[in-house]
Amino acid sequence: MIPADMAQLKALEAWFVTGSQHLYGPETLKQVASDSQAIARALDGATAIPVRVVFKPVLTTPEAITALCQEANQSPQCVGLITWCHTFSPSKMWINGLRLLRKPVAHFHTQYNRDIPWSSIDMDFMNLNQAAHGDREHGFLMTRLRLDRKVVVGYWQDREVQRQLGAWCRAAAAWHDWQGARFARFGDNMREVAVTEGDKVAAQIRFGYSVNGYGVGDLVREVNAAPEADIDALVRDYEEAYRVAPSLRKSGSQRAALREAARIELGLRTFLEAGGFKGFTTTFEDLHGLAQLPGLAVQRLMAEGYGFAAEGDWKTAALVRAMKVMATGLEGGTSFMEDYTYHLDPRGMKVLGAHMLEICPSIAHGKPAVEVHPLGIGGKADPVRLVFNTPPGPGLNAAMIDLGNRFRLLVNTVRVVRADRPLPKLPVARAVWVPEPNLPVAAAAWIHAGGAHHTGFSQAVTADILEDFAAMTGIEFLLIDQATQLAAFRKELRWNEVYHALCSGWAS
Ligand code: MN
């Protein structure tokens, strides 16, 4: 259930669907089918596309289109449809099917023959290679239905075109993963905090996942039941995987703290597996019966693919899970993150991102260290945590916000940099980045947009994957990047208020 490698994404399918009609006669339709199969095969084999691409028979009647859309809805493997009109497919035939369709659509505007054969082109060639107008008819109808979909334009063997389709497939896989997903909250929200709150019923209607609370005592029972032999084995795993601090090693003065961290990991894992959860939240204000705030355990579970956020922030936990699915097989990690502290030197402003403990080691540069330090908040025993830096390079932060009448997905692209100097006294994992276009504009835009201090941070997921994801969930998407200008961004915020207030209901 938790994706660890590409094999799990390759069990999912995007269906390659070609529209046409009977007027062309059987010979042309045979050619259309054979060309479509060749394209589907090429996409299926493309390294940029992480799911299977499955050819479906060419659709020429309203009945066949409706049946295909119903079949897609029912299929547990199908994450969405890639549609294309090699020839002309009158789109009134598509209305009933598309009105029933509950899966995302990518409209692939391509042509089987890349080039116009200037010296030999005749009417037969023109009649077969009609996507230039067939896809416009197809596009009109989806726009008329207010069906938000991806449109990818270009030659099907082009790497950039395949990359864009791959990005959409990653978003569709994450959307698919959310349907019926369960997220557990141990305790409630951090008291009095606003941005981590939200409407869980609205989220389930919109996103398909459910969020439910559990008493921390239910978790403590599993933690206390962890067998000593399993704790021994897990501690040995830690010693192999990380640089363990001297006081935590065998016969070290704080060895018991490391064993306690292992006990918490075992109990947490048992609880999550038994409940079929894809992510969880904790809150340091409700740890009754746990010796430490879970740090190491949370970090390791996140690295395996669980969504997580602290302080009861279920929206971010679910977002981190979705980003983990999107990132499967890509280089670079994905973590729960928090904008923590600024470096406001005008010669190089940057953000230090971290959390009290819970940063995912998938973003670690080198082998993480296992350390134990006092927390200074929560009044519990010193928690064990992984400490590391994050490698330089491009990345992004994403936040999901509940605005009361809708959800907003806010993304800021960043450039991760090395810290100006080593941070020998900072006892937590951290990342240092320069937000795009720069810190003053990015932070002002983020704050005007109501962006949270908690984010999903990734060096694998790109902004276009998240934009596709927002489109398929039907929510607002805002991007702060190299091109952002604050005045224009603030207008976009105002216009979006009006747009989202007006547009609900237009589709029907
Ligand atoms: Mn926090």
PDB file of C-alpha atoms and ligand atoms in Angstrom, residues 190 196 284 309-311 313 336-338 340 354-356 358 453-454, ligand 1:
ATOM      1  CA  MET A 190      -2.548  22.333  18.474  1.00  0.00           C
ATOM      2  CA  THR A 196      -3.931  23.811  10.627  1.00  0.00           C
ATOM      3  CA  PHE A 284       2.950  17.555  21.350  1.00  0.00           C
ATOM      4  CA  ALA A 309       2.372  16.692   9.643  1.00  0.00           C
ATOM      5  CA  ALA A 310       2.701  17.881  13.209  1.00  0.00           C
ATOM      6  CA  GLU A 311       0.283  19.708  15.515  1.00  0.00           C
ATOM      7  CA  ASP A 313      -2.253  19.419  10.626  1.00  0.00           C
ATOM      8  CA  PHE A 336       6.953  17.714   5.925  1.00  0.00           C
ATOM      9  CA  MET A 337       8.530  21.164   6.411  1.00  0.00           C
ATOM     10  CA  GLU A 338       8.142  24.423   8.259  1.00  0.00           C
ATOM     11  CA  TYR A 340      11.407  28.373  10.688  1.00  0.00           C
ATOM     12  CA  ALA A 354      13.115  22.655   9.827  1.00  0.00           C
ATOM     13  CA  HIS A 355      10.726  21.359  12.468  1.00  0.00           C
ATOM     14  CA  MET A 356      11.005  20.445  16.115  1.00  0.00           C
ATOM     15  CA  GLU A 358       9.993  15.587  12.106  1.00  0.00           C
ATOM     16  CA  HIS A 453       3.892  27.804   8.012  1.00  0.00           C
ATOM     17  CA  HIS A 454       3.641  24.050   7.407  1.00  0.00           C
TER      18      HIS A 454
HETATM   19 MN    MN B   1       4.799  23.093  13.323  1.00  0.00          MN
END
